[in-house]
mmCIF file with all atom_site columns, C-alpha atoms in Angstrom:
data_model
loop_
_atom_site.group_PDB
_atom_site.id
_atom_site.type_symbol
_atom_site.label_atom_id
_atom_site.label_alt_id
_atom_site.label_comp_id
_atom_site.label_asym_id
_atom_site.label_entity_id
_atom_site.label_seq_id
_atom_site.pdbx_PDB_ins_code
_atom_site.Cartn_x
_atom_site.Cartn_y
_atom_site.Cartn_z
_atom_site.occupancy
_atom_site.B_iso_or_equiv
_atom_site.pdbx_formal_charge
_atom_site.auth_seq_id
_atom_site.auth_comp_id
_atom_site.auth_asym_id
_atom_site.auth_atom_id
_atom_site.pdbx_PDB_model_num
ATOM 1   C CA . MET A 1 1   ? 6.298   3.253  2.154  1.00 41.00 ? 1   MET A CA 1
ATOM 2   C CA . ALA A 1 2   ? 7.966   0.500  4.190  1.00 46.00 ? 2   ALA A CA 1
ATOM 3   C CA . GLY A 1 3   ? 5.863   -1.352 6.721  1.00 52.00 ? 3   GLY A CA 1
ATOM 4   C CA . SER A 1 4   ? 2.415   -2.875 6.864  1.00 51.00 ? 4   SER A CA 1
ATOM 5   C CA . ARG A 1 5   ? -0.821  -1.182 5.823  1.00 48.00 ? 5   ARG A CA 1
ATOM 6   C CA . ARG A 1 6   ? -4.274  -2.241 6.974  1.00 50.00 ? 6   ARG A CA 1
ATOM 7   C CA . LYS A 1 7   ? -7.502  -0.737 5.705  1.00 47.00 ? 7   LYS A CA 1
ATOM 8   C CA . SER A 1 8   ? -9.835  0.676  8.310  1.00 48.00 ? 8   SER A CA 1
ATOM 9   C CA . PRO A 1 9   ? -13.545 0.644  7.443  1.00 52.00 ? 9   PRO A CA 1
ATOM 10  C CA . GLY A 1 10  ? -14.543 2.669  10.498 1.00 73.00 ? 10  GLY A CA 1
ATOM 11  C CA . ILE A 1 11  ? -12.684 4.578  13.155 1.00 85.00 ? 11  ILE A CA 1
ATOM 12  C CA . THR A 1 12  ? -13.489 6.486  16.329 1.00 92.00 ? 12  THR A CA 1
ATOM 13  C CA . PRO A 1 13  ? -11.291 8.710  18.514 1.00 94.00 ? 13  PRO A CA 1
ATOM 14  C CA . ASP A 1 14  ? -10.995 5.873  21.065 1.00 95.00 ? 14  ASP A CA 1
ATOM 15  C CA . ILE A 1 15  ? -9.861  3.440  18.367 1.00 95.00 ? 15  ILE A CA 1
ATOM 16  C CA . LEU A 1 16  ? -7.415  6.046  17.098 1.00 95.00 ? 16  LEU A CA 1
ATOM 17  C CA . LEU A 1 17  ? -5.803  6.451  20.523 1.00 97.00 ? 17  LEU A CA 1
ATOM 18  C CA . ARG A 1 18  ? -5.643  2.692  20.971 1.00 97.00 ? 18  ARG A CA 1
ATOM 19  C CA . ALA A 1 19  ? -3.897  2.427  17.611 1.00 96.00 ? 19  ALA A CA 1
ATOM 20  C CA . TYR A 1 20  ? -1.276  4.955  18.634 1.00 97.00 ? 20  TYR A CA 1
ATOM 21  C CA . SER A 1 21  ? -0.668  3.050  21.858 1.00 97.00 ? 21  SER A CA 1
ATOM 22  C CA . ILE A 1 22  ? 0.333   -0.061 19.890 1.00 97.00 ? 22  ILE A CA 1
ATOM 23  C CA . GLY A 1 23  ? 2.364   1.620  17.170 1.00 96.00 ? 23  GLY A CA 1
ATOM 24  C CA . LEU A 1 24  ? -0.152  2.303  14.385 1.00 96.00 ? 24  LEU A CA 1
ATOM 25  C CA . PHE A 1 25  ? -1.146  5.602  12.814 1.00 94.00 ? 25  PHE A CA 1
ATOM 26  C CA . PRO A 1 26  ? -3.657  6.463  10.083 1.00 92.00 ? 26  PRO A CA 1
ATOM 27  C CA . MET A 1 27  ? -3.207  7.954  6.643  1.00 89.00 ? 27  MET A CA 1
ATOM 28  C CA . ALA A 1 28  ? -5.350  8.473  3.552  1.00 87.00 ? 28  ALA A CA 1
ATOM 29  C CA . GLU A 1 29  ? -4.318  8.052  -0.074 1.00 86.00 ? 29  GLU A CA 1
ATOM 30  C CA . SER A 1 30  ? -5.369  11.625 -0.814 1.00 82.00 ? 30  SER A CA 1
ATOM 31  C CA . ALA A 1 31  ? -7.510  14.476 0.480  1.00 78.00 ? 31  ALA A CA 1
ATOM 32  C CA . ASP A 1 32  ? -10.381 13.305 -1.736 1.00 83.00 ? 32  ASP A CA 1
ATOM 33  C CA . ASP A 1 33  ? -10.273 9.654  -0.634 1.00 84.00 ? 33  ASP A CA 1
ATOM 34  C CA . PRO A 1 34  ? -12.582 9.151  2.386  1.00 81.00 ? 34  PRO A CA 1
ATOM 35  C CA . GLU A 1 35  ? -10.931 5.858  3.389  1.00 84.00 ? 35  GLU A CA 1
ATOM 36  C CA . ILE A 1 36  ? -8.172  5.537  5.970  1.00 88.00 ? 36  ILE A CA 1
ATOM 37  C CA . PHE A 1 37  ? -5.545  2.844  6.335  1.00 90.00 ? 37  PHE A CA 1
ATOM 38  C CA . TRP A 1 38  ? -3.277  2.005  9.260  1.00 94.00 ? 38  TRP A CA 1
ATOM 39  C CA . VAL A 1 39  ? 0.480   2.283  8.860  1.00 93.00 ? 39  VAL A CA 1
ATOM 40  C CA . GLU A 1 40  ? 3.131   0.451  10.881 1.00 95.00 ? 40  GLU A CA 1
ATOM 41  C CA . PRO A 1 41  ? 6.600   1.244  9.482  1.00 93.00 ? 41  PRO A CA 1
ATOM 42  C CA . GLU A 1 42  ? 9.433   -1.255 9.747  1.00 96.00 ? 42  GLU A CA 1
ATOM 43  C CA . LEU A 1 43  ? 11.649  1.721  10.611 1.00 96.00 ? 43  LEU A CA 1
ATOM 44  C CA . ARG A 1 44  ? 10.075  4.350  12.813 1.00 97.00 ? 44  ARG A CA 1
ATOM 45  C CA . GLY A 1 45  ? 11.202  7.958  12.891 1.00 97.00 ? 45  GLY A CA 1
ATOM 46  C CA . VAL A 1 46  ? 12.093  9.161  16.389 1.00 98.00 ? 46  VAL A CA 1
ATOM 47  C CA . LEU A 1 47  ? 13.582  12.467 17.486 1.00 98.00 ? 47  LEU A CA 1
ATOM 48  C CA . PRO A 1 48  ? 15.446  11.761 20.757 1.00 97.00 ? 48  PRO A CA 1
ATOM 49  C CA . LEU A 1 49  ? 14.579  14.546 23.167 1.00 97.00 ? 49  LEU A CA 1
ATOM 50  C CA . GLY A 1 50  ? 18.010  14.297 24.795 1.00 94.00 ? 50  GLY A CA 1
ATOM 51  C CA . ASP A 1 51  ? 19.835  14.584 21.485 1.00 94.00 ? 51  ASP A CA 1
ATOM 52  C CA . PHE A 1 52  ? 17.926  17.381 19.789 1.00 96.00 ? 52  PHE A CA 1
ATOM 53  C CA . HIS A 1 53  ? 20.195  19.885 18.104 1.00 94.00 ? 53  HIS A CA 1
ATOM 54  C CA . ILE A 1 54  ? 19.762  22.990 15.990 1.00 95.00 ? 54  ILE A CA 1
ATOM 55  C CA . SER A 1 55  ? 22.136  25.041 13.871 1.00 95.00 ? 55  SER A CA 1
ATOM 56  C CA . LYS A 1 56  ? 23.758  28.183 15.237 1.00 96.00 ? 56  LYS A CA 1
ATOM 57  C CA . SER A 1 57  ? 21.874  30.281 12.680 1.00 96.00 ? 57  SER A CA 1
ATOM 58  C CA . LEU A 1 58  ? 18.498  28.835 13.711 1.00 97.00 ? 58  LEU A CA 1
ATOM 59  C CA . ALA A 1 59  ? 19.325  29.248 17.410 1.00 97.00 ? 59  ALA A CA 1
ATOM 60  C CA . LYS A 1 60  ? 20.135  32.897 16.725 1.00 97.00 ? 60  LYS A CA 1
ATOM 61  C CA . ARG A 1 61  ? 16.853  33.345 14.881 1.00 96.00 ? 61  ARG A CA 1
ATOM 62  C CA . VAL A 1 62  ? 14.901  31.723 17.725 1.00 97.00 ? 62  VAL A CA 1
ATOM 63  C CA . ARG A 1 63  ? 16.473  34.155 20.189 1.00 96.00 ? 63  ARG A CA 1
ATOM 64  C CA . ARG A 1 64  ? 15.303  37.070 18.036 1.00 96.00 ? 64  ARG A CA 1
ATOM 65  C CA . LYS A 1 65  ? 11.697  35.873 18.468 1.00 96.00 ? 65  LYS A CA 1
ATOM 66  C CA . PRO A 1 66  ? 10.460  36.706 14.953 1.00 97.00 ? 66  PRO A CA 1
ATOM 67  C CA . PHE A 1 67  ? 7.027   35.192 15.663 1.00 98.00 ? 67  PHE A CA 1
ATOM 68  C CA . GLU A 1 68  ? 4.553   35.021 18.493 1.00 98.00 ? 68  GLU A CA 1
ATOM 69  C CA . ILE A 1 69  ? 4.393   31.357 19.509 1.00 98.00 ? 69  ILE A CA 1
ATOM 70  C CA . ARG A 1 70  ? 1.059   30.021 20.721 1.00 98.00 ? 70  ARG A CA 1
ATOM 71  C CA . PHE A 1 71  ? 0.072   26.571 21.926 1.00 98.00 ? 71  PHE A CA 1
ATOM 72  C CA . ASP A 1 72  ? -3.345  25.011 21.208 1.00 98.00 ? 72  ASP A CA 1
ATOM 73  C CA . HIS A 1 73  ? -4.776  28.331 20.014 1.00 98.00 ? 73  HIS A CA 1
ATOM 74  C CA . ASP A 1 74  ? -6.364  27.427 16.660 1.00 98.00 ? 74  ASP A CA 1
ATOM 75  C CA . PHE A 1 75  ? -6.231  23.711 15.929 1.00 98.00 ? 75  PHE A CA 1
ATOM 76  C CA . ASP A 1 76  ? -8.627  23.782 12.981 1.00 96.00 ? 76  ASP A CA 1
ATOM 77  C CA . GLN A 1 77  ? -6.614  26.439 11.179 1.00 97.00 ? 77  GLN A CA 1
ATOM 78  C CA . VAL A 1 78  ? -3.354  24.535 11.745 1.00 98.00 ? 78  VAL A CA 1
ATOM 79  C CA . ILE A 1 79  ? -4.612  21.210 10.398 1.00 97.00 ? 79  ILE A CA 1
ATOM 80  C CA . ALA A 1 80  ? -6.241  22.996 7.455  1.00 95.00 ? 80  ALA A CA 1
ATOM 81  C CA . ALA A 1 81  ? -2.917  24.635 6.615  1.00 95.00 ? 81  ALA A CA 1
ATOM 82  C CA . CYS A 1 82  ? -1.104  21.294 6.921  1.00 94.00 ? 82  CYS A CA 1
ATOM 83  C CA . ALA A 1 83  ? -3.609  19.820 4.445  1.00 91.00 ? 83  ALA A CA 1
ATOM 84  C CA . GLU A 1 84  ? -3.143  22.568 1.844  1.00 89.00 ? 84  GLU A CA 1
ATOM 85  C CA . GLU A 1 85  ? -1.604  21.668 -1.480 1.00 77.00 ? 85  GLU A CA 1
ATOM 86  C CA . THR A 1 86  ? 1.539   23.704 -2.194 1.00 70.00 ? 86  THR A CA 1
ATOM 87  C CA . SER A 1 87  ? 4.192   23.757 -4.889 1.00 62.00 ? 87  SER A CA 1
ATOM 88  C CA . GLY A 1 88  ? 6.424   21.648 -2.669 1.00 63.00 ? 88  GLY A CA 1
ATOM 89  C CA . ARG A 1 89  ? 3.577   19.381 -1.569 1.00 60.00 ? 89  ARG A CA 1
ATOM 90  C CA . PRO A 1 90  ? 1.172   18.815 -4.480 1.00 58.00 ? 90  PRO A CA 1
ATOM 91  C CA . SER A 1 91  ? -0.902  16.221 -2.603 1.00 66.00 ? 91  SER A CA 1
ATOM 92  C CA . THR A 1 92  ? -1.826  15.484 1.003  1.00 77.00 ? 92  THR A CA 1
ATOM 93  C CA . TRP A 1 93  ? -2.753  12.446 3.075  1.00 80.00 ? 93  TRP A CA 1
ATOM 94  C CA . ILE A 1 94  ? -4.960  14.567 5.361  1.00 89.00 ? 94  ILE A CA 1
ATOM 95  C CA . ASN A 1 95  ? -8.559  13.967 4.297  1.00 89.00 ? 95  ASN A CA 1
ATOM 96  C CA . GLN A 1 96  ? -11.766 15.230 5.877  1.00 90.00 ? 96  GLN A CA 1
ATOM 97  C CA . THR A 1 97  ? -12.114 12.110 8.040  1.00 89.00 ? 97  THR A CA 1
ATOM 98  C CA . ILE A 1 98  ? -8.694  12.689 9.557  1.00 92.00 ? 98  ILE A CA 1
ATOM 99  C CA . ARG A 1 99  ? -9.411  16.376 10.111 1.00 93.00 ? 99  ARG A CA 1
ATOM 100 C CA . SER A 1 100 ? -12.629 15.541 11.942 1.00 93.00 ? 100 SER A CA 1
ATOM 101 C CA . LEU A 1 101 ? -11.041 12.825 14.100 1.00 94.00 ? 101 LEU A CA 1
ATOM 102 C CA . TYR A 1 102 ? -8.098  14.945 15.167 1.00 96.00 ? 102 TYR A CA 1
ATOM 103 C CA . SER A 1 103 ? -10.339 17.910 15.914 1.00 96.00 ? 103 SER A CA 1
ATOM 104 C CA . THR A 1 104 ? -12.153 15.636 18.351 1.00 96.00 ? 104 THR A CA 1
ATOM 105 C CA . LEU A 1 105 ? -8.839  14.531 19.864 1.00 97.00 ? 105 LEU A CA 1
ATOM 106 C CA . PHE A 1 106 ? -8.019  18.211 20.340 1.00 98.00 ? 106 PHE A CA 1
ATOM 107 C CA . GLU A 1 107 ? -11.308 18.777 22.135 1.00 97.00 ? 107 GLU A CA 1
ATOM 108 C CA . ILE A 1 108 ? -10.572 15.941 24.591 1.00 96.00 ? 108 ILE A CA 1
ATOM 109 C CA . GLY A 1 109 ? -6.953  16.971 25.229 1.00 96.00 ? 109 GLY A CA 1
ATOM 110 C CA . HIS A 1 110 ? -5.049  14.452 23.103 1.00 98.00 ? 110 HIS A CA 1
ATOM 111 C CA . ALA A 1 111 ? -4.130  16.600 20.069 1.00 98.00 ? 111 ALA A CA 1
ATOM 112 C CA . HIS A 1 112 ? -2.058  19.757 20.286 1.00 98.00 ? 112 HIS A CA 1
ATOM 113 C CA . THR A 1 113 ? -0.543  22.514 18.206 1.00 98.00 ? 113 THR A CA 1
ATOM 114 C CA . VAL A 1 114 ? 2.457   24.793 18.261 1.00 98.00 ? 114 VAL A CA 1
ATOM 115 C CA . GLU A 1 115 ? 1.743   27.900 16.185 1.00 98.00 ? 115 GLU A CA 1
ATOM 116 C CA . ALA A 1 116 ? 3.771   30.809 14.779 1.00 98.00 ? 116 ALA A CA 1
ATOM 117 C CA . TRP A 1 117 ? 1.853   34.056 14.375 1.00 98.00 ? 117 TRP A CA 1
ATOM 118 C CA . GLU A 1 118 ? 2.575   37.435 12.796 1.00 97.00 ? 118 GLU A CA 1
ATOM 119 C CA . GLY A 1 119 ? -0.097  39.686 14.223 1.00 96.00 ? 119 GLY A CA 1
ATOM 120 C CA . ASP A 1 120 ? -3.383  38.038 13.311 1.00 96.00 ? 120 ASP A CA 1
ATOM 121 C CA . GLN A 1 121 ? -1.817  35.796 10.627 1.00 98.00 ? 121 GLN A CA 1
ATOM 122 C CA . LEU A 1 122 ? -0.921  32.162 11.225 1.00 98.00 ? 122 LEU A CA 1
ATOM 123 C CA . VAL A 1 123 ? 2.382   31.718 9.360  1.00 98.00 ? 123 VAL A CA 1
ATOM 124 C CA . GLY A 1 124 ? 3.586   28.313 10.521 1.00 98.00 ? 124 GLY A CA 1
ATOM 125 C CA . GLY A 1 125 ? 2.838   25.481 12.855 1.00 98.00 ? 125 GLY A CA 1
ATOM 126 C CA . LEU A 1 126 ? 2.613   21.811 13.626 1.00 98.00 ? 126 LEU A CA 1
ATOM 127 C CA . TYR A 1 127 ? 0.215   19.414 15.289 1.00 98.00 ? 127 TYR A CA 1
ATOM 128 C CA . GLY A 1 128 ? 0.420   16.018 16.911 1.00 98.00 ? 128 GLY A CA 1
ATOM 129 C CA . VAL A 1 129 ? -1.054  13.600 19.407 1.00 98.00 ? 129 VAL A CA 1
ATOM 130 C CA . SER A 1 130 ? -0.086  13.140 23.047 1.00 98.00 ? 130 SER A CA 1
ATOM 131 C CA . LEU A 1 131 ? -0.637  9.873  24.898 1.00 98.00 ? 131 LEU A CA 1
ATOM 132 C CA . GLY A 1 132 ? 1.099   8.724  28.053 1.00 98.00 ? 132 GLY A CA 1
ATOM 133 C CA . SER A 1 133 ? 4.557   10.311 27.901 1.00 98.00 ? 133 SER A CA 1
ATOM 134 C CA . ALA A 1 134 ? 4.705   10.145 24.090 1.00 98.00 ? 134 ALA A CA 1
ATOM 135 C CA . PHE A 1 135 ? 4.069   12.847 21.520 1.00 98.00 ? 135 PHE A CA 1
ATOM 136 C CA . PHE A 1 136 ? 3.342   11.723 17.969 1.00 98.00 ? 136 PHE A CA 1
ATOM 137 C CA . GLY A 1 137 ? 4.182   14.464 15.479 1.00 97.00 ? 137 GLY A CA 1
ATOM 138 C CA . GLU A 1 138 ? 1.767   14.466 12.560 1.00 96.00 ? 138 GLU A CA 1
ATOM 139 C CA . SER A 1 139 ? 2.407   17.350 10.190 1.00 95.00 ? 139 SER A CA 1
ATOM 140 C CA . MET A 1 140 ? 3.825   20.847 9.943  1.00 95.00 ? 140 MET A CA 1
ATOM 141 C CA . PHE A 1 141 ? 3.637   23.790 7.574  1.00 95.00 ? 141 PHE A CA 1
ATOM 142 C CA . SER A 1 142 ? 5.459   27.052 7.007  1.00 95.00 ? 142 SER A CA 1
ATOM 143 C CA . ARG A 1 143 ? 4.476   30.272 5.258  1.00 95.00 ? 143 ARG A CA 1
ATOM 144 C CA . ARG A 1 144 ? 7.537   32.196 6.455  1.00 96.00 ? 144 ARG A CA 1
ATOM 145 C CA . THR A 1 145 ? 11.214  31.263 6.554  1.00 95.00 ? 145 THR A CA 1
ATOM 146 C CA . ASP A 1 146 ? 11.964  28.942 9.502  1.00 96.00 ? 146 ASP A CA 1
ATOM 147 C CA . ALA A 1 147 ? 8.447   29.234 10.972 1.00 97.00 ? 147 ALA A CA 1
ATOM 148 C CA . SER A 1 148 ? 7.872   25.473 11.274 1.00 96.00 ? 148 SER A CA 1
ATOM 149 C CA . LYS A 1 149 ? 11.455  24.903 12.440 1.00 97.00 ? 149 LYS A CA 1
ATOM 150 C CA . ILE A 1 150 ? 10.997  27.408 15.241 1.00 98.00 ? 150 ILE A CA 1
ATOM 151 C CA . CYS A 1 151 ? 7.729   25.706 16.209 1.00 98.00 ? 151 CYS A CA 1
ATOM 152 C CA . LEU A 1 152 ? 9.635   22.412 16.431 1.00 98.00 ? 152 LEU A CA 1
ATOM 153 C CA . VAL A 1 153 ? 12.191  24.004 18.755 1.00 98.00 ? 153 VAL A CA 1
ATOM 154 C CA . TYR A 1 154 ? 9.389   25.220 21.012 1.00 98.00 ? 154 TYR A CA 1
ATOM 155 C CA . LEU A 1 155 ? 7.733   21.797 20.871 1.00 98.00 ? 155 LEU A CA 1
ATOM 156 C CA . VAL A 1 156 ? 10.873  20.034 22.066 1.00 98.00 ? 156 VAL A CA 1
ATOM 157 C CA . ASP A 1 157 ? 11.345  22.557 24.880 1.00 97.00 ? 157 ASP A CA 1
ATOM 158 C CA . ARG A 1 158 ? 7.728   22.006 25.915 1.00 98.00 ? 158 ARG A CA 1
ATOM 159 C CA . LEU A 1 159 ? 8.018   18.215 25.874 1.00 98.00 ? 159 LEU A CA 1
ATOM 160 C CA . ARG A 1 160 ? 11.196  18.277 27.931 1.00 98.00 ? 160 ARG A CA 1
ATOM 161 C CA . GLU A 1 161 ? 9.623   20.661 30.441 1.00 97.00 ? 161 GLU A CA 1
ATOM 162 C CA . LYS A 1 162 ? 6.548   18.456 30.855 1.00 97.00 ? 162 LYS A CA 1
ATOM 163 C CA . GLY A 1 163 ? 8.476   15.183 31.211 1.00 97.00 ? 163 GLY A CA 1
ATOM 164 C CA . PHE A 1 164 ? 7.719   13.503 27.883 1.00 98.00 ? 164 PHE A CA 1
ATOM 165 C CA . THR A 1 165 ? 10.020  10.622 26.956 1.00 98.00 ? 165 THR A CA 1
ATOM 166 C CA . LEU A 1 166 ? 9.213   9.925  23.283 1.00 98.00 ? 166 LEU A CA 1
ATOM 167 C CA . LEU A 1 167 ? 8.875   12.212 20.267 1.00 98.00 ? 167 LEU A CA 1
ATOM 168 C CA . ASP A 1 168 ? 7.660   10.098 17.358 1.00 98.00 ? 168 ASP A CA 1
ATOM 169 C CA . THR A 1 169 ? 8.064   11.586 13.861 1.00 97.00 ? 169 THR A CA 1
ATOM 170 C CA . GLN A 1 170 ? 6.608   8.528  12.043 1.00 95.00 ? 170 GLN A CA 1
ATOM 171 C CA . PHE A 1 171 ? 9.265   8.691  9.329  1.00 94.00 ? 171 PHE A CA 1
ATOM 172 C CA . THR A 1 172 ? 12.595  10.460 9.056  1.00 94.00 ? 172 THR A CA 1
ATOM 173 C CA . THR A 1 173 ? 13.367  13.045 6.386  1.00 91.00 ? 173 THR A CA 1
ATOM 174 C CA . GLU A 1 174 ? 16.619  14.800 5.572  1.00 92.00 ? 174 GLU A CA 1
ATOM 175 C CA . HIS A 1 175 ? 15.061  17.876 7.165  1.00 90.00 ? 175 HIS A CA 1
ATOM 176 C CA . LEU A 1 176 ? 14.301  16.075 10.442 1.00 94.00 ? 176 LEU A CA 1
ATOM 177 C CA . LYS A 1 177 ? 17.693  14.365 10.478 1.00 95.00 ? 177 LYS A CA 1
ATOM 178 C CA . THR A 1 178 ? 19.340  17.779 10.751 1.00 95.00 ? 178 THR A CA 1
ATOM 179 C CA . PHE A 1 179 ? 17.647  18.033 14.171 1.00 97.00 ? 179 PHE A CA 1
ATOM 180 C CA . GLY A 1 180 ? 18.818  14.563 15.237 1.00 96.00 ? 180 GLY A CA 1
ATOM 181 C CA . ALA A 1 181 ? 15.958  12.327 14.064 1.00 97.00 ? 181 ALA A CA 1
ATOM 182 C CA . ILE A 1 182 ? 16.863  8.655  13.701 1.00 97.00 ? 182 ILE A CA 1
ATOM 183 C CA . ASP A 1 183 ? 15.319  5.489  12.263 1.00 97.00 ? 183 ASP A CA 1
ATOM 184 C CA . VAL A 1 184 ? 14.399  2.954  14.938 1.00 97.00 ? 184 VAL A CA 1
ATOM 185 C CA . PRO A 1 185 ? 13.607  -0.701 14.053 1.00 97.00 ? 185 PRO A CA 1
ATOM 186 C CA . LYS A 1 186 ? 10.025  -1.719 14.814 1.00 96.00 ? 186 LYS A CA 1
ATOM 187 C CA . ALA A 1 187 ? 10.957  -4.042 17.693 1.00 96.00 ? 187 ALA A CA 1
ATOM 188 C CA . GLU A 1 188 ? 13.084  -1.394 19.387 1.00 97.00 ? 188 GLU A CA 1
ATOM 189 C CA . TYR A 1 189 ? 10.382  1.210  18.855 1.00 98.00 ? 189 TYR A CA 1
ATOM 190 C CA . ALA A 1 190 ? 7.828   -1.099 20.486 1.00 97.00 ? 190 ALA A CA 1
ATOM 191 C CA . LEU A 1 191 ? 9.905   -1.071 23.684 1.00 98.00 ? 191 LEU A CA 1
ATOM 192 C CA . LEU A 1 192 ? 10.174  2.737  23.669 1.00 98.00 ? 192 LEU A CA 1
ATOM 193 C CA . LEU A 1 193 ? 6.441   3.024  23.071 1.00 98.00 ? 193 LEU A CA 1
ATOM 194 C CA . ALA A 1 194 ? 5.521   0.495  25.766 1.00 98.00 ? 194 ALA A CA 1
ATOM 195 C CA . SER A 1 195 ? 7.581   2.422  28.293 1.00 98.00 ? 195 SER A CA 1
ATOM 196 C CA . ALA A 1 196 ? 5.884   5.693  27.320 1.00 98.00 ? 196 ALA A CA 1
ATOM 197 C CA . MET A 1 197 ? 2.449   4.077  27.601 1.00 98.00 ? 197 MET A CA 1
ATOM 198 C CA . GLU A 1 198 ? 3.182   3.026  31.181 1.00 97.00 ? 198 GLU A CA 1
ATOM 199 C CA . SER A 1 199 ? 3.222   6.700  32.147 1.00 93.00 ? 199 SER A CA 1
ATOM 200 C CA . PRO A 1 200 ? 0.069   8.541  33.160 1.00 93.00 ? 200 PRO A CA 1
ATOM 201 C CA . HIS A 1 201 ? -1.151  10.847 30.406 1.00 92.00 ? 201 HIS A CA 1
ATOM 202 C CA . LEU A 1 202 ? 0.984   13.968 30.695 1.00 95.00 ? 202 LEU A CA 1
ATOM 203 C CA . GLU A 1 203 ? -0.347  17.484 30.450 1.00 94.00 ? 203 GLU A CA 1
ATOM 204 C CA . PHE A 1 204 ? 0.860   19.276 27.349 1.00 96.00 ? 204 PHE A CA 1
#
């Protein structure tokens, strides 16, 4: 993992928001490790809202509306699903401390979800943190084909509609690059973040 890491002996929701505002985010070594460390990558993943693109097949699937999309409906269930161990993700960095902190951020309007539902079943989703005009994507999960991808499409539409200027993905992956995600050097990211922090906190 490129970038600096700093151990954090204690953390509150206010400290967490302050960390985001200066380019840090927390992770844990594993779900069973109660400690948290701060991460500041040398290259930051960013998904430019003006250059977001999806494949023709995904666009067609979105138009078919295979899922009911809900916003901020069941945060605890979303973060629990993101923390689950799966065959493709045998370990997780989301420990109980992180789950508790982000649940509090949700309660005070700084953490949000986009959720895909089939009837009464949650089948995909994502969550992240909003601050100023920035949205910091944290994690996503999918229990049905394209469920998390469709949630991402709805997230971008929502952020554009509300006037957000920065969608931070922390790191880039081959999956995110297909949507237009890029690596931004730390100094350049700091300028993007500072500009987003000058904005009043936007409603999600």
